[in-house]
mmCIF file of N, CA and C in Angstrom:
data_model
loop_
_atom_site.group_PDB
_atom_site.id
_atom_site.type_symbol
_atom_site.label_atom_id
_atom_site.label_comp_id
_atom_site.label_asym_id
_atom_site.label_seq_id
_atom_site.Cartn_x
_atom_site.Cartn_y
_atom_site.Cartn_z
ATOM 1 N N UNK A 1 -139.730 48.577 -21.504
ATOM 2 C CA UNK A 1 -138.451 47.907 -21.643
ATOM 3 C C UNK A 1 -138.674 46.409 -21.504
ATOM 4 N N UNK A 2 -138.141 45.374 -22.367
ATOM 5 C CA UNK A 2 -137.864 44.462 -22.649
ATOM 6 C C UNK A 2 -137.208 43.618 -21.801
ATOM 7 N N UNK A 3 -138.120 42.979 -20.493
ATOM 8 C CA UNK A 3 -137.183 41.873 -19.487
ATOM 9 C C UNK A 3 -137.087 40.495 -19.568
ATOM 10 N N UNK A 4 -136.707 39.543 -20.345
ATOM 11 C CA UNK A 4 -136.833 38.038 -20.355
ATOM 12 C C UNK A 4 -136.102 37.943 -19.043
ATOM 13 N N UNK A 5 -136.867 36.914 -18.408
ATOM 14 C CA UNK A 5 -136.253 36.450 -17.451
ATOM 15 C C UNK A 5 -136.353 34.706 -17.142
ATOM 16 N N UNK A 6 -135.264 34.308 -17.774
ATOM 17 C CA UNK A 6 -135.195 32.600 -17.298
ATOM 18 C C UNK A 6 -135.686 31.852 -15.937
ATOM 19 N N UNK A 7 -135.660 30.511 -15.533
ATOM 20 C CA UNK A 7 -135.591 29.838 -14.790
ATOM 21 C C UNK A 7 -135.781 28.728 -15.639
ATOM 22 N N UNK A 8 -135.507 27.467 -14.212
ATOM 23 C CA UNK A 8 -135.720 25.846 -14.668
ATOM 24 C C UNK A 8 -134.532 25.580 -14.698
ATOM 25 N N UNK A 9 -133.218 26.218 -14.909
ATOM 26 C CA UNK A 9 -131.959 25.723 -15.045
ATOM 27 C C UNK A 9 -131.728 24.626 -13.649
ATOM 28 N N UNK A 10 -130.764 23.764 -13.544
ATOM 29 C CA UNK A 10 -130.302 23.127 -12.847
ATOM 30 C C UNK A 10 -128.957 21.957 -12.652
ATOM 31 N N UNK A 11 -128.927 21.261 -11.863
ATOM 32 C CA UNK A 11 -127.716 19.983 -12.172
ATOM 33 C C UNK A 11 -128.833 18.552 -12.387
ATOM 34 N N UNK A 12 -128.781 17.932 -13.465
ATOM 35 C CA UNK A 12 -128.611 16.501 -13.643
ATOM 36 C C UNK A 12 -128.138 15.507 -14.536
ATOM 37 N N UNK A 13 -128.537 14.291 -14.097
ATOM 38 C CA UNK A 13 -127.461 13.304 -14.728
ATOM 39 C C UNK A 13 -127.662 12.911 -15.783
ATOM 40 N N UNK A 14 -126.699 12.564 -16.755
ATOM 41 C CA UNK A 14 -126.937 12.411 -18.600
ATOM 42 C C UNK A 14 -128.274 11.424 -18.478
ATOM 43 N N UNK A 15 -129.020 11.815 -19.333
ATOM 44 C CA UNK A 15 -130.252 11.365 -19.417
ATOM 45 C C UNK A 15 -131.580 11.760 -19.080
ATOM 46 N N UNK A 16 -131.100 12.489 -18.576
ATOM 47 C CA UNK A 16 -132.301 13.488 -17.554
ATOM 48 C C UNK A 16 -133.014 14.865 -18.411
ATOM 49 N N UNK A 17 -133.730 14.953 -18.066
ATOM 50 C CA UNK A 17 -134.324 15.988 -18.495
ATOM 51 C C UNK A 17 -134.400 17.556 -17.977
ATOM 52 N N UNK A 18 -134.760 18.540 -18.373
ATOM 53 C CA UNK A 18 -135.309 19.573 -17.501
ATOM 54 C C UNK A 18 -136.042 20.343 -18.865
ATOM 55 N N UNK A 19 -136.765 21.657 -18.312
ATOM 56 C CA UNK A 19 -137.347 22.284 -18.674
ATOM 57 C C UNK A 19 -137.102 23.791 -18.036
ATOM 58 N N UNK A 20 -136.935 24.148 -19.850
ATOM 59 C CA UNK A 20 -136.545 26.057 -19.068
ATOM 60 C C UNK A 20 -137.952 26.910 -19.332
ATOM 61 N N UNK A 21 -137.710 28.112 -18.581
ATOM 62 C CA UNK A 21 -138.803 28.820 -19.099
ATOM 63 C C UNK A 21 -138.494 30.243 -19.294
ATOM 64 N N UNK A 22 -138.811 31.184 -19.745
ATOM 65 C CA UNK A 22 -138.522 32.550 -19.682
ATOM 66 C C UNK A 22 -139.527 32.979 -20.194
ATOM 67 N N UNK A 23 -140.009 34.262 -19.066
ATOM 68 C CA UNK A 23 -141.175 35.162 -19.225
ATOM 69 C C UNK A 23 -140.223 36.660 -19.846
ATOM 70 N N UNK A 24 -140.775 37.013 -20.484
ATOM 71 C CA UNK A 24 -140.328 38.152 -21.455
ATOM 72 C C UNK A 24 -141.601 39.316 -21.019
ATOM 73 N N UNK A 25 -141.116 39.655 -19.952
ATOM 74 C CA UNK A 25 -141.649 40.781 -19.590
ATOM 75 C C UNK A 25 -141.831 42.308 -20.268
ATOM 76 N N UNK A 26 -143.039 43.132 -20.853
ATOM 77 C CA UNK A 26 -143.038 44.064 -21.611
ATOM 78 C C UNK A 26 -142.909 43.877 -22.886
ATOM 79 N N UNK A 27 -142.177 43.030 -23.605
ATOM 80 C CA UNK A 27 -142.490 42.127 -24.838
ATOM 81 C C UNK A 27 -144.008 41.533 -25.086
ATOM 82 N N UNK A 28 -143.737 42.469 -26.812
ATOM 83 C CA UNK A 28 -145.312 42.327 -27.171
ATOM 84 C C UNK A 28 -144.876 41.523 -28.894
ATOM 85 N N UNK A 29 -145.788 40.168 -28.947
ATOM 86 C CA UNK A 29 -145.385 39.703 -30.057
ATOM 87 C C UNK A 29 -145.587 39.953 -30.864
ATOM 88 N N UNK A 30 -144.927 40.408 -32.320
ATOM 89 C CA UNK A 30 -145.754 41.090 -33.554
ATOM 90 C C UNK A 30 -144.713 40.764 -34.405
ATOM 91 N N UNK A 31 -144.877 39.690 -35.413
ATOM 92 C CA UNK A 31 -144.165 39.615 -36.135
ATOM 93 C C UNK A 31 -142.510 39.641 -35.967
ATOM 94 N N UNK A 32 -142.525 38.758 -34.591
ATOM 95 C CA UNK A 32 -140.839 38.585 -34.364
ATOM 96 C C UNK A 32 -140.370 37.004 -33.876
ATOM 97 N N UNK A 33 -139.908 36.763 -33.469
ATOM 98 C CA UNK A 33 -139.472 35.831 -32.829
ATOM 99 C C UNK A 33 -138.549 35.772 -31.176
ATOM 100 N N UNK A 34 -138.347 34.077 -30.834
ATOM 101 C CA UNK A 34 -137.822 34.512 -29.280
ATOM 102 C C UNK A 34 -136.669 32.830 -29.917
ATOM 103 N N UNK A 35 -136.169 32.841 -28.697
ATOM 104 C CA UNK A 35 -134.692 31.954 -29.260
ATOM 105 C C UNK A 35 -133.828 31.712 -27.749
ATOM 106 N N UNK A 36 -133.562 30.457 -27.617
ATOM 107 C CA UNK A 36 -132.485 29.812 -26.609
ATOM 108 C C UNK A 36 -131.569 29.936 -27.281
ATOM 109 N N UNK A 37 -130.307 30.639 -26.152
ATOM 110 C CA UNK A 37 -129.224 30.252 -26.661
ATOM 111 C C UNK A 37 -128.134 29.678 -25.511
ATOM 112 N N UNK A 38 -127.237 29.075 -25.842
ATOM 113 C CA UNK A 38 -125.929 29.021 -24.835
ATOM 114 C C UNK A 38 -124.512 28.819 -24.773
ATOM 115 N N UNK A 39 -124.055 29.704 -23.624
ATOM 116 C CA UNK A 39 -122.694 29.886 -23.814
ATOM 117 C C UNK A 39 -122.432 28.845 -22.869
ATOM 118 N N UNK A 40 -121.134 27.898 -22.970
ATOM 119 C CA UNK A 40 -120.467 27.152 -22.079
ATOM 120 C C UNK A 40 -119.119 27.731 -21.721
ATOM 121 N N UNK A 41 -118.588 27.745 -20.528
ATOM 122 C CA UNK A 41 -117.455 28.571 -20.172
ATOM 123 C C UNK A 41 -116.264 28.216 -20.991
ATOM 124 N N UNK A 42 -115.843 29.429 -21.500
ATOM 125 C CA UNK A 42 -114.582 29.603 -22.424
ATOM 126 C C UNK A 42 -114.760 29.464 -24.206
ATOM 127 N N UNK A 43 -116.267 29.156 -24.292
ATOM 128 C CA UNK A 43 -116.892 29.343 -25.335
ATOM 129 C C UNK A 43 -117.998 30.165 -26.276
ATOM 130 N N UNK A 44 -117.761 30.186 -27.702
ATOM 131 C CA UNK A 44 -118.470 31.215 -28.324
ATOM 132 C C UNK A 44 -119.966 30.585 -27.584
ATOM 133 N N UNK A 45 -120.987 31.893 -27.421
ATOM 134 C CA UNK A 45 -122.392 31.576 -27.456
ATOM 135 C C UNK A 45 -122.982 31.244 -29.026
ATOM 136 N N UNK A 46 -124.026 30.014 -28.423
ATOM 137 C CA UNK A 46 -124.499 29.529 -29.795
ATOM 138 C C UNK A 46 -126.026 29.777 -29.530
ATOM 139 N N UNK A 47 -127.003 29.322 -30.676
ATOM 140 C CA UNK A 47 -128.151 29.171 -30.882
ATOM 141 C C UNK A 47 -128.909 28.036 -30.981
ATOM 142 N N UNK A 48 -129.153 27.301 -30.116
ATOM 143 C CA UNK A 48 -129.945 26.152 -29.610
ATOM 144 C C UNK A 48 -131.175 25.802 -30.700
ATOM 145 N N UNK A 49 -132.359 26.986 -30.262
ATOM 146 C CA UNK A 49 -133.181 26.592 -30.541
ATOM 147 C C UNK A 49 -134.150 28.166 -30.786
ATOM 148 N N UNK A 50 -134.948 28.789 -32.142
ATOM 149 C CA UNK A 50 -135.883 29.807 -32.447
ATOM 150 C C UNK A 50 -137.243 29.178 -32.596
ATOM 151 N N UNK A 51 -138.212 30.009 -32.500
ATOM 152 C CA UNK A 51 -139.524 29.932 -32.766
ATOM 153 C C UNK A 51 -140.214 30.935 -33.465
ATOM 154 N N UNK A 52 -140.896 31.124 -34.264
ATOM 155 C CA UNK A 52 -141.737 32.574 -34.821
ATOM 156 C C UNK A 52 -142.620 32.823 -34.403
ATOM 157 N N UNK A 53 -143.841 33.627 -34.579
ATOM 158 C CA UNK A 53 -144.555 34.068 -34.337
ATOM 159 C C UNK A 53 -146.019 33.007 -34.471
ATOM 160 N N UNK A 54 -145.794 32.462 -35.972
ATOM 161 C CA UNK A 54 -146.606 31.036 -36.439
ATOM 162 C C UNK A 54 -145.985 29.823 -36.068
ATOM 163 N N UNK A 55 -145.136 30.145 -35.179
ATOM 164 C CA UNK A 55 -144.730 28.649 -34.227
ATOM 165 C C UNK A 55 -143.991 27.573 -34.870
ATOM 166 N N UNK A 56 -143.166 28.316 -35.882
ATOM 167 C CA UNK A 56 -142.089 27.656 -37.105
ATOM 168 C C UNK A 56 -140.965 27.384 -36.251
ATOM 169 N N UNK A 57 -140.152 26.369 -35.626
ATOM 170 C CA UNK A 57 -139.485 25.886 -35.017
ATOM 171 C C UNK A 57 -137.963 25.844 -35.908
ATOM 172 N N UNK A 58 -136.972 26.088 -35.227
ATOM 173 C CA UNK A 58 -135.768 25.846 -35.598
ATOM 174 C C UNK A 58 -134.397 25.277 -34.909
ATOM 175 N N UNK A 59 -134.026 24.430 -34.884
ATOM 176 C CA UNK A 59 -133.116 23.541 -33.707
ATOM 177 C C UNK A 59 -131.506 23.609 -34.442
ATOM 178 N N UNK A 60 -130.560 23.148 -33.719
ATOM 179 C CA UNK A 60 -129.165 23.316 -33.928
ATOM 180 C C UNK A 60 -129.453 21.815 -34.120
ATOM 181 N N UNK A 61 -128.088 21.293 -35.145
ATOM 182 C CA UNK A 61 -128.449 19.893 -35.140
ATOM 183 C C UNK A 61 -128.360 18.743 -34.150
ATOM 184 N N UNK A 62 -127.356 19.396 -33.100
ATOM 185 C CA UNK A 62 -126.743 18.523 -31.690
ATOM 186 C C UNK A 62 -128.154 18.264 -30.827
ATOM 187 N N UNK A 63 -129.183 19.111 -31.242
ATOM 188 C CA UNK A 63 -130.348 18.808 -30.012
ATOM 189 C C UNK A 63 -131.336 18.331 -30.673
ATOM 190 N N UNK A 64 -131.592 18.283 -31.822
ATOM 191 C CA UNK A 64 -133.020 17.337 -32.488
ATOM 192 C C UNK A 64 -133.254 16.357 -32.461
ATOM 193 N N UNK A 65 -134.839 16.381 -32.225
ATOM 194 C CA UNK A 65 -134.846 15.186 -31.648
ATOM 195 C C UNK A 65 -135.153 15.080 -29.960
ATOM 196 N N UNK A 66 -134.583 15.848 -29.402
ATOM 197 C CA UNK A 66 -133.760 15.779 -27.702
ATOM 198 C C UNK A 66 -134.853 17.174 -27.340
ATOM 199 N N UNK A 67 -134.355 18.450 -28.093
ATOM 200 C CA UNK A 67 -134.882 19.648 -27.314
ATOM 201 C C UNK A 67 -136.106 19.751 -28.428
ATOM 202 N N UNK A 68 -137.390 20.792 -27.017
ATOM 203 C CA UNK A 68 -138.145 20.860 -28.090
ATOM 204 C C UNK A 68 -138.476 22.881 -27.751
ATOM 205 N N UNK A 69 -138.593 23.518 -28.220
ATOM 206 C CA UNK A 69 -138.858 24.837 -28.070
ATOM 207 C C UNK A 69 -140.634 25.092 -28.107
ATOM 208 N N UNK A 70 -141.064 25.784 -27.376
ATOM 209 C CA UNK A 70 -142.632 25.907 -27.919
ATOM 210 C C UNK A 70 -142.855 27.389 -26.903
ATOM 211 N N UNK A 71 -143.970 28.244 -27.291
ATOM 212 C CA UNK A 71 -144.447 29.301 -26.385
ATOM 213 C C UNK A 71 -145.597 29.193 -26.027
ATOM 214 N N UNK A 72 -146.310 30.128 -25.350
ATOM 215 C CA UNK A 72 -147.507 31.001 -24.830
ATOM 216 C C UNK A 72 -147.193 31.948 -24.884
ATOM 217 N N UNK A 73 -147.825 32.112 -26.391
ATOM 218 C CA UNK A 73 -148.117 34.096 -26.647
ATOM 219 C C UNK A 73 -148.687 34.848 -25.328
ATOM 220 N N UNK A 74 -149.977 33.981 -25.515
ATOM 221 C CA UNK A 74 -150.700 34.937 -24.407
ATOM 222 C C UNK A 74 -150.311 35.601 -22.977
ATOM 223 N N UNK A 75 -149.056 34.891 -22.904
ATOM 224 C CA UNK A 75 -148.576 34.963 -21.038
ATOM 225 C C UNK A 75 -147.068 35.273 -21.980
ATOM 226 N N UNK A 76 -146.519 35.603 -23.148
ATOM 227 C CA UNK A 76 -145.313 35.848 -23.224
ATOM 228 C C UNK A 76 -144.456 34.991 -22.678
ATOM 229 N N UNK A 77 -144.248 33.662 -22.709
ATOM 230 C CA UNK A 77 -143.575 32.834 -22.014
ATOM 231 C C UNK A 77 -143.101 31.652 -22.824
ATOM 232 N N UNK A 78 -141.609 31.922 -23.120
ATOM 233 C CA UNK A 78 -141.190 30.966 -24.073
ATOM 234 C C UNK A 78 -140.152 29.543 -23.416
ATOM 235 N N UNK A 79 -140.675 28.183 -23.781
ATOM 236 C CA UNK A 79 -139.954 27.054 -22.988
ATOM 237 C C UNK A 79 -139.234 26.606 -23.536
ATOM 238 N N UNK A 80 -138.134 25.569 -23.325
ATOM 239 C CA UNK A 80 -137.224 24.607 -23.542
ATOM 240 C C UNK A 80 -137.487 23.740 -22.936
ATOM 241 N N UNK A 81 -137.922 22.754 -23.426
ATOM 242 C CA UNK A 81 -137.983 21.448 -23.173
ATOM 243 C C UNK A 81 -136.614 20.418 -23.235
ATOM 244 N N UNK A 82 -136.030 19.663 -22.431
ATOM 245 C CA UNK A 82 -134.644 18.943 -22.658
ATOM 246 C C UNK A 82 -134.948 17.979 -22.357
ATOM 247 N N UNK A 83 -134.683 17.177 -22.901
ATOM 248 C CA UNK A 83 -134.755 15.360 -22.752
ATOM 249 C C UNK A 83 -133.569 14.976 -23.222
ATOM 250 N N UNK A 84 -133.239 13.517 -22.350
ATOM 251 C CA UNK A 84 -131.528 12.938 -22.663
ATOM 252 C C UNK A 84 -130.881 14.329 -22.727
ATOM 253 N N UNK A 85 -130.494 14.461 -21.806
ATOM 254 C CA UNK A 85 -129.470 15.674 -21.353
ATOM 255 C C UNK A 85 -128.228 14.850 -21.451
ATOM 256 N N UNK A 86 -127.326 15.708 -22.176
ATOM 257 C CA UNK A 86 -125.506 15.242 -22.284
ATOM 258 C C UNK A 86 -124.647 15.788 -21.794
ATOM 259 N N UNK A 87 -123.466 15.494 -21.040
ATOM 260 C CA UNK A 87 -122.656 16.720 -20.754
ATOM 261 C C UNK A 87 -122.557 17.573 -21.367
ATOM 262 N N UNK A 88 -122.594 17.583 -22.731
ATOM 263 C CA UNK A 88 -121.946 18.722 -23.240
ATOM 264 C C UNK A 88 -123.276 19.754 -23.767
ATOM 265 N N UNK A 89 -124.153 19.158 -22.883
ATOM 266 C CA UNK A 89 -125.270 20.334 -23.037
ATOM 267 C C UNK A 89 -124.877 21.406 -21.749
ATOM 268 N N UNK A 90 -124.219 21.201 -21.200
ATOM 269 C CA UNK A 90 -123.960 21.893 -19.674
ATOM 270 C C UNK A 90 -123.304 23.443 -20.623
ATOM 271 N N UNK A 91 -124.068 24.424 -20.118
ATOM 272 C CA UNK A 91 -123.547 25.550 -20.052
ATOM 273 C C UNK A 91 -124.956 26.627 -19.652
ATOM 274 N N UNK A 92 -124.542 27.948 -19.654
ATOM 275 C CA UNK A 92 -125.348 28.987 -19.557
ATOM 276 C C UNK A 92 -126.668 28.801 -20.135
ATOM 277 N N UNK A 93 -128.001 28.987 -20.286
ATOM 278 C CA UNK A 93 -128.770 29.214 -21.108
ATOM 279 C C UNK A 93 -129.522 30.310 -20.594
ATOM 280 N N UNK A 94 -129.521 30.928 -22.003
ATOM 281 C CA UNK A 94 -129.668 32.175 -22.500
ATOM 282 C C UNK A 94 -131.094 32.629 -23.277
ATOM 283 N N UNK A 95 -132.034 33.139 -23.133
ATOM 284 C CA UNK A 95 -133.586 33.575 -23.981
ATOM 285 C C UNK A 95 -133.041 35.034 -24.257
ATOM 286 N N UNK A 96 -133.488 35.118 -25.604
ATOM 287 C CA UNK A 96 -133.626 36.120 -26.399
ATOM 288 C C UNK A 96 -134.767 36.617 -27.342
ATOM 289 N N UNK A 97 -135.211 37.551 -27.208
ATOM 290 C CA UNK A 97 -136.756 38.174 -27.532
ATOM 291 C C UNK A 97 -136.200 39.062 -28.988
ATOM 292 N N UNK A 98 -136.548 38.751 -29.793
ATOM 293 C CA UNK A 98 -136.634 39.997 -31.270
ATOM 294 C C UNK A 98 -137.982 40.571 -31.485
ATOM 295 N N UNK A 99 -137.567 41.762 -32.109
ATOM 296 C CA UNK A 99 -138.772 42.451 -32.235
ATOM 297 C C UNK A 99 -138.931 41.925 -33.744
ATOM 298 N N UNK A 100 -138.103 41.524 -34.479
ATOM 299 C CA UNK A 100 -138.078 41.135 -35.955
ATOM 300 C C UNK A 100 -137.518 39.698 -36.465
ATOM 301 N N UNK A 101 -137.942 39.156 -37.586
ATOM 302 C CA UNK A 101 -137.487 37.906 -37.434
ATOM 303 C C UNK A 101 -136.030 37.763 -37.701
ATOM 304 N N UNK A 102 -135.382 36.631 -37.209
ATOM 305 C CA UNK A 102 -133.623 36.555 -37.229
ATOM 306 C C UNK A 102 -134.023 34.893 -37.261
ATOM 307 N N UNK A 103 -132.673 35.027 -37.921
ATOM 308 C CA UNK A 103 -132.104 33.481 -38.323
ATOM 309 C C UNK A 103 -131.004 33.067 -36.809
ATOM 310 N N UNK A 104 -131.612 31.762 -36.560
ATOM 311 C CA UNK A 104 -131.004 30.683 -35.291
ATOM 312 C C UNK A 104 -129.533 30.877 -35.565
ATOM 313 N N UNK A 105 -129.138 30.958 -36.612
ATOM 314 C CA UNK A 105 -127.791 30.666 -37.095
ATOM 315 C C UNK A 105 -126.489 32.110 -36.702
ATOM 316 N N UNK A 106 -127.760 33.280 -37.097
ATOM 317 C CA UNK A 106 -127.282 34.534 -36.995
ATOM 318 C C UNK A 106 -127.104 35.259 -35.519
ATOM 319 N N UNK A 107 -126.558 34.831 -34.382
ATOM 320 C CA UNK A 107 -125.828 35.036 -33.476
ATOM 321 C C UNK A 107 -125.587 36.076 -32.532
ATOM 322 N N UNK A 108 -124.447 36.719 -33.685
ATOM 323 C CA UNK A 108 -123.796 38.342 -33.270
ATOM 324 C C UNK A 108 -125.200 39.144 -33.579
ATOM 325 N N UNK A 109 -125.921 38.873 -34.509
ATOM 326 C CA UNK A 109 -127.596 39.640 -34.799
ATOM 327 C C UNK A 109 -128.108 39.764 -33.236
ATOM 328 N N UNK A 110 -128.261 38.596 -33.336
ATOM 329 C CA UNK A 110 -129.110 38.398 -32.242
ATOM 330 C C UNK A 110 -128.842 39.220 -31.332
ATOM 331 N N UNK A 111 -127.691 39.244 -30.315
ATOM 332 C CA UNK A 111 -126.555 39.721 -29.796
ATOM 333 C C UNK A 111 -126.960 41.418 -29.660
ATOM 334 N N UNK A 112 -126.907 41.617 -31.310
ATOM 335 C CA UNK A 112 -126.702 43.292 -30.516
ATOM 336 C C UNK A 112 -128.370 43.511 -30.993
ATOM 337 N N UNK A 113 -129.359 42.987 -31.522
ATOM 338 C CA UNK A 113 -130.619 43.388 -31.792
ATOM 339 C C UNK A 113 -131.781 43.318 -31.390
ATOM 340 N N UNK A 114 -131.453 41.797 -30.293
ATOM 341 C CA UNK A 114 -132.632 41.140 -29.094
ATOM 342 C C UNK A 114 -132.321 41.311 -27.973
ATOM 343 N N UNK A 115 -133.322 41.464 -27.182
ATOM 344 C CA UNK A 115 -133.359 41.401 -25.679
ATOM 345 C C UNK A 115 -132.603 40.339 -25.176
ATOM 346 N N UNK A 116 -132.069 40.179 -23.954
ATOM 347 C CA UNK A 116 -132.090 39.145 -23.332
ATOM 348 C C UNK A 116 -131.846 39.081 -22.045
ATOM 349 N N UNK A 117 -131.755 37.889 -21.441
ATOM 350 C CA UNK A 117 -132.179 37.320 -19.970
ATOM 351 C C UNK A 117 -130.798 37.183 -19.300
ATOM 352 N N UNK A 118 -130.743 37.134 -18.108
ATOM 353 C CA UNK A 118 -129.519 36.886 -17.467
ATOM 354 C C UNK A 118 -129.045 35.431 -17.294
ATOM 355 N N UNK A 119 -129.430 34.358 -18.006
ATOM 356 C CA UNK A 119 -129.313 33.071 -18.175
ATOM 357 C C UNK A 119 -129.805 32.444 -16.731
ATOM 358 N N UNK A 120 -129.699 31.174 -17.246
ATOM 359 C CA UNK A 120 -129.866 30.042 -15.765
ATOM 360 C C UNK A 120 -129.352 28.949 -16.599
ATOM 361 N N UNK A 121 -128.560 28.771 -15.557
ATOM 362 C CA UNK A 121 -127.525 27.580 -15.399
ATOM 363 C C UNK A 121 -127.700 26.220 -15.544
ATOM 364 N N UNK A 122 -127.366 25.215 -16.674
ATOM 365 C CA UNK A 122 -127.657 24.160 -16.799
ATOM 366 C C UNK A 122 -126.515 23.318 -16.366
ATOM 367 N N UNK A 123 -126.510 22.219 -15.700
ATOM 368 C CA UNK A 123 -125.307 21.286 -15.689
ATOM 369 C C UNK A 123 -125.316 20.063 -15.595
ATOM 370 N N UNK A 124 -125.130 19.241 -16.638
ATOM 371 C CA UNK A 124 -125.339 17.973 -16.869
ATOM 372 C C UNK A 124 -124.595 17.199 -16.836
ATOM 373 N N UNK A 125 -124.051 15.921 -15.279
ATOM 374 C CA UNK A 125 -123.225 15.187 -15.582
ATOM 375 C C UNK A 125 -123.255 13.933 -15.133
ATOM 376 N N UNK A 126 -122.137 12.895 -16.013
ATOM 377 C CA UNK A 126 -122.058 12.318 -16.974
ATOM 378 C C UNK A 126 -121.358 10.658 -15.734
#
């Protein structure tokens, strides 16, 4: 069974940085992808940021530039990198593991077809 499990979440001030991480426990990579996502309270969850298997990167347009996504296959461990943090980056963040590739964009996919983590908490203010 399939456990991502976050950390790195935290509180700081616009400009600041942090770094997430999630180990995806029992997840074996083969031709899939892994993906940040986040919900902010009272809002739809979105898709931040995917990666593939060949390390093909995909960003939402609000964070390019700012976030950078990258893994370690070998240790199953996929990061978020955040630089210039904004308020309105403040919400839940969320790792999600596919066994198959999915589009950043495609969401509700994600949702009912990938694993995922119990988030860690980002809060950035301003």
């Amino acid at each position: 069974q399939v456990q991502p499990v976050e950390s790195g979440g935290g509180s700081v001030q616009a400009g600041g940085s942090l770094r997430l991480s999630c180990v995806a426990k029992g997840y074996f990579y083969n031709g899939a992808c892994m993906g940040w996502f986040r919900q902010a309270h009272g809002k739809e969850r979105e898709g931040v940021a995917a990666i593939d298997r060949d390390g093909e990167a995909d960003y939402i347009g609000s964070v390019k530039g700012r976030f950078t996504i990258s893994q370690d296959n070998t240790k199953n461990i996929l990061y978020l990198q955040m630089n210039n943090l904004k308020p309105e980056d403040s919400a839940m963040y969320l790792c999600a593991a596919s066994t198959r590739p999915l589009d950043l964009a495609s969401t509700l996919i994600w949702v009912r077809r990938a694993f995922w983590g119990p988030g860690t908490q980002v809060q950035v203010d301003g």
